[in-house]
Coordinates of C-alpha atoms and ligand atoms in Angstrom, one line a residue:
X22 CA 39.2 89.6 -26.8
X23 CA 39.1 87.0 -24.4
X24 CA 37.2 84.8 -27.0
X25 CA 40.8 83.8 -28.6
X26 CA 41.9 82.6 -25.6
X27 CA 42.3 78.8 -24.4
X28 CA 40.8 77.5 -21.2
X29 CA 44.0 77.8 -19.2
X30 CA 44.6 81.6 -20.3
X31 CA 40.9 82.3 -19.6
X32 CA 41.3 81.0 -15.8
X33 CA 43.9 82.7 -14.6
X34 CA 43.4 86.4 -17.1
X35 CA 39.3 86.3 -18.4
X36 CA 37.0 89.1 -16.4
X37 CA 40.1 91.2 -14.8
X38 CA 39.0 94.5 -13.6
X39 CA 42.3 96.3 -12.4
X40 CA 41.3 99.8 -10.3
X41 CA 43.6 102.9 -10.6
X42 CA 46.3 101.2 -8.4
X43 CA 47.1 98.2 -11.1
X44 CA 47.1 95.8 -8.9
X45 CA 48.7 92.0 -10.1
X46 CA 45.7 90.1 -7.8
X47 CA 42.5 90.8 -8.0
X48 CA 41.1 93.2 -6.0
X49 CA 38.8 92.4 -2.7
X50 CA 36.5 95.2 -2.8
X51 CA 34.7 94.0 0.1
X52 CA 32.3 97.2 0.3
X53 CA 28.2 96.5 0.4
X54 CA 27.6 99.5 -1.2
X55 CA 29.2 102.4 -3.7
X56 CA 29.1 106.1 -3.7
X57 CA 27.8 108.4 -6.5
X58 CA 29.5 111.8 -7.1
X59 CA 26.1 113.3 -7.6
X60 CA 21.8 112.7 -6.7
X61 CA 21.1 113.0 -10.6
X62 CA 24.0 110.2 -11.0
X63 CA 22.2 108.1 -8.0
X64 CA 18.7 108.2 -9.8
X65 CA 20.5 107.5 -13.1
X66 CA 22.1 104.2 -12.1
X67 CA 19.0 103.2 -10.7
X68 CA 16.8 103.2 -13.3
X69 CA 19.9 101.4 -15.7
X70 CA 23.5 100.7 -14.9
X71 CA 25.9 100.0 -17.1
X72 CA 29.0 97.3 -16.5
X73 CA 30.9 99.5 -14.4
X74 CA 28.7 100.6 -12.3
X75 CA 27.3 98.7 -9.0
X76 CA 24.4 99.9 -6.6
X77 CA 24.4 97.3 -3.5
X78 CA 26.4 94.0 -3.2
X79 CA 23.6 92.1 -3.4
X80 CA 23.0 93.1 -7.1
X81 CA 26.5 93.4 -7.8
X82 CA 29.9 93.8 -6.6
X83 CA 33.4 94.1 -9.1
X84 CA 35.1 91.5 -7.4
X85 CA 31.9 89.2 -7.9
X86 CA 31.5 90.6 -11.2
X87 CA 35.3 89.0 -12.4
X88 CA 34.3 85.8 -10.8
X89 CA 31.2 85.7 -12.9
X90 CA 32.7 87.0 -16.1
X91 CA 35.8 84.4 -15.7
X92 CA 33.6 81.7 -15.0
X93 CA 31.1 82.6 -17.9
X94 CA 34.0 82.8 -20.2
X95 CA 35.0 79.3 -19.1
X96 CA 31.5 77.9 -20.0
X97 CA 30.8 79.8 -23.2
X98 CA 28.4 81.1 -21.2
X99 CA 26.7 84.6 -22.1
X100 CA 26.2 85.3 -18.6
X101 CA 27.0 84.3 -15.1
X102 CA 25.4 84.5 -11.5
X103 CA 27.5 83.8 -9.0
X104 CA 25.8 82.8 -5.9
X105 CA 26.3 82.0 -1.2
X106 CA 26.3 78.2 -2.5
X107 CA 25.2 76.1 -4.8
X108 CA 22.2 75.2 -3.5
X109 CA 21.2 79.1 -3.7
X110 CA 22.4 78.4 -7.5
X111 CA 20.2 75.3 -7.9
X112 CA 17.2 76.9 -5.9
X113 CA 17.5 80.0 -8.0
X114 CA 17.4 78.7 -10.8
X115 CA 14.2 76.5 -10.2
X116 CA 12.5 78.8 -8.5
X117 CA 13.0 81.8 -11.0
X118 CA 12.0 79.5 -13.7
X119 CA 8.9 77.7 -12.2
X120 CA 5.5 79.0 -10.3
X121 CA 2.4 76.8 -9.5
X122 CA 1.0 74.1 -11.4
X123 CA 4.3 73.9 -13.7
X124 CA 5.5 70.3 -14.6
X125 CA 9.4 69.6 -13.9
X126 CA 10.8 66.1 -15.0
X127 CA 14.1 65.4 -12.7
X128 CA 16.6 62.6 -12.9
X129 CA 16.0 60.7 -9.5
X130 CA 19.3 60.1 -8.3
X131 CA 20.5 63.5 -7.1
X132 CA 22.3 65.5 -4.4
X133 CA 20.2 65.4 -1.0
X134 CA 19.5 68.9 -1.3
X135 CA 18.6 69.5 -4.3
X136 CA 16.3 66.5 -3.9
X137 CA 15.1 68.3 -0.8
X138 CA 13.8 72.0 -3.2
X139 CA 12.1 70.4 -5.8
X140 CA 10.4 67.4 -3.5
X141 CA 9.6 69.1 -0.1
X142 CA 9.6 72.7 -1.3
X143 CA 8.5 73.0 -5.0
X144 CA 5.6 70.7 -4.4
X145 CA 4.4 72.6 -1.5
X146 CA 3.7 75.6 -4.0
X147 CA 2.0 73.7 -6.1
X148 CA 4.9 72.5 -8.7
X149 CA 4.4 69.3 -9.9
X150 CA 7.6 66.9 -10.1
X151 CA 8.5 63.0 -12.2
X152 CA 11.1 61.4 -11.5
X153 CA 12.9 59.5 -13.8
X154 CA 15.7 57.2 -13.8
X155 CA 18.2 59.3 -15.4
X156 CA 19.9 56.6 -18.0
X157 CA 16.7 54.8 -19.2
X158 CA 16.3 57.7 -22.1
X159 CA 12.6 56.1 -22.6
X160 CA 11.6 56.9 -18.9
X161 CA 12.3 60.6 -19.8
X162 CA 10.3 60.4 -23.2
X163 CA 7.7 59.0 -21.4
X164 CA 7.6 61.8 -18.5
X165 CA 7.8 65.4 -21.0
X166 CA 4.7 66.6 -21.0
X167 CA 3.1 69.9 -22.8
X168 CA 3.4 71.7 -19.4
X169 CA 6.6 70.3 -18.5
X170 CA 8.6 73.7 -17.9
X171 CA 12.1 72.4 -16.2
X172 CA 14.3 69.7 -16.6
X173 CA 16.6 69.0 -14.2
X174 CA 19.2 66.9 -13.6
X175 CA 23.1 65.9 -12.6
X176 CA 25.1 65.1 -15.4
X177 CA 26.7 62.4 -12.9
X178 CA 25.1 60.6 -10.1
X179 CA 26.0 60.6 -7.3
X180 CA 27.1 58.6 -5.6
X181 CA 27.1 55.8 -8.5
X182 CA 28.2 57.6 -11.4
X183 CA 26.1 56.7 -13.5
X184 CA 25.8 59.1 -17.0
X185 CA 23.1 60.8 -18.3
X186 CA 22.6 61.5 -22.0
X187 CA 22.3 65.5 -22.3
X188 CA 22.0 66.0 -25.6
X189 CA 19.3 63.4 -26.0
X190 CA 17.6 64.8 -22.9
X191 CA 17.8 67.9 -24.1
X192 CA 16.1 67.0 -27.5
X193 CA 13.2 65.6 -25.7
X194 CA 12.8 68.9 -23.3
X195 CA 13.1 71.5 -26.0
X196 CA 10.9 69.7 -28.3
X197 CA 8.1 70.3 -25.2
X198 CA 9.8 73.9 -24.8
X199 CA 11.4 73.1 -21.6
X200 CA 14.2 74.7 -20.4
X201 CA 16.9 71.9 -19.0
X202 CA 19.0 72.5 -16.1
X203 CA 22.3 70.8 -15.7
X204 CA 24.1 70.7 -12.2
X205 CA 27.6 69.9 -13.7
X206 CA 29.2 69.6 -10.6
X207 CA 30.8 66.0 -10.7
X208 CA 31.4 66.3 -14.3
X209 CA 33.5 69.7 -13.9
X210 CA 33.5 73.1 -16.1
X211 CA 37.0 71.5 -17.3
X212 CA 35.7 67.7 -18.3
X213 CA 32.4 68.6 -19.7
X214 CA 30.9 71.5 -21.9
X215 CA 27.3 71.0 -21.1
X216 CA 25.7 73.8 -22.8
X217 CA 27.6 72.5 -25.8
X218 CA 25.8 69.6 -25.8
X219 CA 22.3 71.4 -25.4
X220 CA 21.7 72.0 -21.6
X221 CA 20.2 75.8 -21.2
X222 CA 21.5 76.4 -17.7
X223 CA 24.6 75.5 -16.1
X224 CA 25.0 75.3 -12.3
X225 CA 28.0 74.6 -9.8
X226 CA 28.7 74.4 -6.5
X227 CA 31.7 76.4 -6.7
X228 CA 32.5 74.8 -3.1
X229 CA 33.8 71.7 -5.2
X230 CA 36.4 71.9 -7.8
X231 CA 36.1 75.5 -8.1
X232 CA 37.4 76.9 -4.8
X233 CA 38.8 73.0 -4.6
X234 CA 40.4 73.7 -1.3
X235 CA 38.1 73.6 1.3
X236 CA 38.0 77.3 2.2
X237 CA 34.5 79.0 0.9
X238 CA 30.9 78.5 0.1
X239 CA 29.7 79.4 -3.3
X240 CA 27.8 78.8 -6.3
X241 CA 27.0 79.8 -9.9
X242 CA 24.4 79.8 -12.2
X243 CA 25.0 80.3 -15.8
X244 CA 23.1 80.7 -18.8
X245 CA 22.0 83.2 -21.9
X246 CA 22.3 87.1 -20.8
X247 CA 18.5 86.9 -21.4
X248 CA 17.8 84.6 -19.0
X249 CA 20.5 85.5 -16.3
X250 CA 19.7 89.2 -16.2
X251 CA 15.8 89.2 -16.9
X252 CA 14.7 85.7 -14.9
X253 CA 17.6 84.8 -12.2
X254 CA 19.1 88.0 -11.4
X255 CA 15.4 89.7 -10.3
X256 CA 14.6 86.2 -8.4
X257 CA 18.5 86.3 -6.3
X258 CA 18.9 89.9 -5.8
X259 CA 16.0 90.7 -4.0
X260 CA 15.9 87.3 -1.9
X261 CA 19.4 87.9 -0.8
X262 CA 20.9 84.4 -2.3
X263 CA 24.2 86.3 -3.6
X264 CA 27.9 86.0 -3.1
X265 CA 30.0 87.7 -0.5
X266 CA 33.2 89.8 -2.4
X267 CA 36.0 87.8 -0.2
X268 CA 34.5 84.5 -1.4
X269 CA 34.5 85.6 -4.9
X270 CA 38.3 86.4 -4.6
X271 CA 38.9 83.2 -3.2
X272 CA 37.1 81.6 -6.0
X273 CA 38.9 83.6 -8.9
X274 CA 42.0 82.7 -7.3
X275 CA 40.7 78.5 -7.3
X276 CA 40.3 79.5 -11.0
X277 CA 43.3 80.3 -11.5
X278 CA 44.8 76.1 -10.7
X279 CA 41.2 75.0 -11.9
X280 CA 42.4 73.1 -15.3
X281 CA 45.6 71.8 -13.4
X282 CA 44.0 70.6 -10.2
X283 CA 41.1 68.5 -12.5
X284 CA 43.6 67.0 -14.5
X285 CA 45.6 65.8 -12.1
X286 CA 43.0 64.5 -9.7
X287 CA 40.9 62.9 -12.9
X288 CA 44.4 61.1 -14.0
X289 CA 44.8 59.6 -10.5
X290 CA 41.1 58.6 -10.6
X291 CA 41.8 56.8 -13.6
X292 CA 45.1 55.5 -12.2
X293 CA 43.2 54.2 -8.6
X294 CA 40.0 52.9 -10.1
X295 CA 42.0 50.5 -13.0
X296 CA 44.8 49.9 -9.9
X297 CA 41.7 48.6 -7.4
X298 CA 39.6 47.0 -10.5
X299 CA 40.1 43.3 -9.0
X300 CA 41.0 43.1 -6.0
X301 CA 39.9 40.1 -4.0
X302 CA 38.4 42.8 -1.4
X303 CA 36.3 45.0 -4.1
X304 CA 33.6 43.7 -6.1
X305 CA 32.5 46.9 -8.4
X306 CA 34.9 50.1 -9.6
X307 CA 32.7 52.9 -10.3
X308 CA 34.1 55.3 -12.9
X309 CA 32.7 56.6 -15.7
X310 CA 36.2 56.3 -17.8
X311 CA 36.9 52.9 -17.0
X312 CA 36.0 50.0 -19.7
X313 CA 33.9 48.3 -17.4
X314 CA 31.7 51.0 -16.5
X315 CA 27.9 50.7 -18.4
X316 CA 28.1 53.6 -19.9
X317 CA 31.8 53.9 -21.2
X318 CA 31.3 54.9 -24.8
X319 CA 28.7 57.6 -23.9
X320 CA 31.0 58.9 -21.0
X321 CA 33.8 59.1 -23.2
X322 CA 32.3 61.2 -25.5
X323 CA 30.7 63.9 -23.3
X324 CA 33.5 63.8 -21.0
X325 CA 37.4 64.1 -21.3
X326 CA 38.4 62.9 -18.5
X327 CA 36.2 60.7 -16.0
X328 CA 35.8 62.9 -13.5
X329 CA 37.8 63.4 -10.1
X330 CA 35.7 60.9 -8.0
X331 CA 35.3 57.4 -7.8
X332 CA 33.5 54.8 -5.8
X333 CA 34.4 51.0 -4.1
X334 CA 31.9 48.5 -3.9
X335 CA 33.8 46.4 -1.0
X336 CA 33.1 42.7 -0.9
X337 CA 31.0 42.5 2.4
X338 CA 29.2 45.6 3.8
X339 CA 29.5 48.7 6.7
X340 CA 32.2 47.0 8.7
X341 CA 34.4 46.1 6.1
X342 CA 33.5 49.7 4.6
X343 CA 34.4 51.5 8.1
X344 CA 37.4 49.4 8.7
X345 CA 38.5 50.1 5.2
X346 CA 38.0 53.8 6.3
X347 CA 39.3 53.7 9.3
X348 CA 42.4 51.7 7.8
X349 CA 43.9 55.1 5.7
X350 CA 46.4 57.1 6.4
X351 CA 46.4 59.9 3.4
X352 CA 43.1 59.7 2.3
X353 CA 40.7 61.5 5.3
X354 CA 37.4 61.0 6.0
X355 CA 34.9 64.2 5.0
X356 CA 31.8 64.7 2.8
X357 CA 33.6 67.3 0.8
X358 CA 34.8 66.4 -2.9
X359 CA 36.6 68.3 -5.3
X360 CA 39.3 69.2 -2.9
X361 CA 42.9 68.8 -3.0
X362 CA 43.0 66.6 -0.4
X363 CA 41.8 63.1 -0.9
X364 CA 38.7 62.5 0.9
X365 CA 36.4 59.2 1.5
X366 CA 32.9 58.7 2.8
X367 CA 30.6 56.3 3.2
X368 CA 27.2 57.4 1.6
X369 CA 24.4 55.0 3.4
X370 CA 25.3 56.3 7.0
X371 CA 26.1 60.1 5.9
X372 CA 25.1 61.7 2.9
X373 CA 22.3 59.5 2.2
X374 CA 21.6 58.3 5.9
X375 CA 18.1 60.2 5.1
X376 CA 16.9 57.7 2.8
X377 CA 14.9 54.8 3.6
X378 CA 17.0 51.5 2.8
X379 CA 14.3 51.1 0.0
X380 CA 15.5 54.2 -1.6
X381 CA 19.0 53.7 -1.0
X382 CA 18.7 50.2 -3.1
X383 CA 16.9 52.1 -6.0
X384 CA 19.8 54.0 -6.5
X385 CA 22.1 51.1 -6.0
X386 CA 23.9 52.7 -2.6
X387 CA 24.6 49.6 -0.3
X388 CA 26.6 49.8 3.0
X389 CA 29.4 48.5 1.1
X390 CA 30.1 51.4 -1.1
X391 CA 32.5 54.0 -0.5
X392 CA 33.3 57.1 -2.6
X393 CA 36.5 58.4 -3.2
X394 CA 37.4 61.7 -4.5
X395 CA 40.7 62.1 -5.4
X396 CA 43.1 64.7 -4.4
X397 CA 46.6 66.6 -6.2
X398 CA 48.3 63.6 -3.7
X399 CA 51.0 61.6 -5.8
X400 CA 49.1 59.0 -7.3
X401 CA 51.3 56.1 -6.4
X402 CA 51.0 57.8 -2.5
X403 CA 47.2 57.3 -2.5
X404 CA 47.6 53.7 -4.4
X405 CA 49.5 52.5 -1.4
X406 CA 47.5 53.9 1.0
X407 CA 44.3 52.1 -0.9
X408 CA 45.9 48.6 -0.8
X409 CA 47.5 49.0 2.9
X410 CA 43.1 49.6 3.8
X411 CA 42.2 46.9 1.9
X412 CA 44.5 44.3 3.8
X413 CA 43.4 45.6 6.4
X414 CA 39.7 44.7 6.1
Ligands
PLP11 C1 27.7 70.1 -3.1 C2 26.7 70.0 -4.1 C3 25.7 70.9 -4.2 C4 25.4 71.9 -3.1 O1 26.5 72.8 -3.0 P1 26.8 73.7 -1.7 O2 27.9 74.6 -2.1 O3 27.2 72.7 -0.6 O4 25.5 74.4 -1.4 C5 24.7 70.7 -5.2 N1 24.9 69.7 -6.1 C6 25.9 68.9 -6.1 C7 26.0 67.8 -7.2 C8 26.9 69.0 -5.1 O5 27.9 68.1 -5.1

């Protein structure tokens, strides 16, 4: 039924489960476990249950079960795990695809955590990792081996923005019969259709865009029934990585303002990063929808908007940056992104404080960029408040 249905209808209507009390919100059932009516009915479930029927939240819970279903339907998904965070999504679905002396090829510039799974933890149990620089297609040719069972990457960098190629990844992965993973976070479930453009598995930190206003934890990994239900579900259920009820509500109900939120916020992007583009204070606009951007035409066409987050490469380097900072009124300063509320960090001495300065110019992070992710503020609000910081550095 829900296959008619456009995005905006799916959000706030696909994977309702209303109980006997028809109830307009979704339901909390914030219960860890369910009762059966007889022992035969007990054993039954447990050797197969069916859609409506849970055993332990852990495996299962209705409320997370709408979550997962309205999220799947979003995707064009067959299947949906929704998870504590997304880095239980990304571990999950790495681990529950990998085991020793597997290959994975990974894009290089990624989110400090997930950099932390596959090069600290995977490689202590044995899994072997290249890393590749995400936009140079050859480097990824070059890595795909026979035994290369994962490919993994960010479909935007972080925090450069820089765009990676999926369907052409994907070509190279599946033609060595590896299965590519695609954390679509900065690109959005609205902006970007990844599986569309041949990614296997999809997964989000729901803690983003999804909730989008700062409340909840949460993740999601989604994928083919097959492989959701016979390769992650076994791996997250019984290592306890799974989503509480209350957090799933609160995530259905970011759903529901999902599309309107990311529109708005990728407009203003938009709006800020051609407003700044210029100014005697900034020497580089990163965004992936703006003309100047190296990747524009490719951006364009996997994307349909640029995203909600942009960066600032000021002239000069961390004081002008934290003076800049310190300089806003609107915009506050937090690691978060996807919110509602604008918020501004300064990679080099938070997010990726952990890197050696070595690393940190690899991936083109100097101590004069800032990233930006833009709020549901009025846009010409957050302009002002951009060009007030700026005189002020
Ligand atoms: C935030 C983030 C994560 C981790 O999500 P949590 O919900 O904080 O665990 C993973 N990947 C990307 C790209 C992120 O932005």
């Amino acid at each position: 039924m829900t296959k008619d249905w456009n995005t905006r209808t799916n959000l706030v209507h696909a994977g309702t489960r209303r109980s006997q009390y028809g109830e307009v919100s979704e339901a909390i059932f914030l219960t860890q476990g369910f009762v059966y009516d007889t022992a035969e009915q007990a054993e039954e479930r447990f050797i197969e249950s069916g859609d409506d029927e849970f055993i332990y939240a852990r495996y299962g819970n209705p409320t997370v079960r709408m979550f997962e279903e309205r999220i799947a339907t979003l995707e064009g998904a067959e299947d949906a795990f929704a998870t504590a965070s997304g880095m239980a999504a990304v571990n999950g679905a790495l681990m529950s695809l990998l085991k020793a002396g597997d290959h994975v090829v990974s894009a290089r510039a990624l989110f400090g955590s997930c950099l932390y799974v596959l090069e600290d933890i995977l490689a202590r149990f044995g899994v072997e990792i290249t890393f590749v620089d995400g936009t140079e297609i050859d480097q990824w040719r070059d890595a795909m081996r026979s035994d290369t069972k994962v490919v993994f990457l960010e479909a935007l960098s972080n925090p450069t923005l820089e765009v990676i190629d999926i369907r052409k990844v994907s070509d190279l992965a599946h033609e060595v019969g590896a299965t590519v993973v695609v954390d679509n976070v900065f690109a959005t479930p609205i902006f970007q259709r990844s599986l569309d453009l041949g990614a296997d598995v999809i997964v989000y930190s729901a803690t983003k865009h999804i909730d989008g206003q700062g409340r909840c934890l949460g993740g999601v990994v989604l994928g083919t029934r097959d492989y959701i239900r016979k390769t992650l579900e076994p791996y997250m259920k019984h290592t306890g990585g799974s989503m509480s009820p209350f957090n799933a509500w609160v995530m259905l109900k970011g759903m529901e303002t999902l599309d309107l939120r990311c529109r708005t916020q990728g407009n203003s992007a938009l709006a800020i990063a051609e407003a700044v583009e210029g100014h005697a204070k900034v020497d580089r606009v990163l965004f992936p929808h703006l003309k100047s951007h190296a990747q524009y035409d490719l951006a364009r066409a996997q994307m349909t908007k640029g995203g909600t987050v942009l960066s600032l490469v000021l002239k000069g380097g961390q004081a002008e940056a934290f003076r800049f900072l310190n300089a806003l009124q609107i915009i506050t300063i937090s690691n978060n992104l996807g919110d509602a509320k604008s918020i501004i960090t300064h990679p080099s001495t938070t997010t990726h404080q952990r890197l050696t300065p070595e690393q940190r110019e690899t991936l083109g992070i100097g101590d004069g960029l800032v990233r930006l992710s833009v709020g549901i503020e009025d846009t010409d609000d957050l302009i002002a408040d951009i060009m007030g910081a700026l005189d002020a550095v």
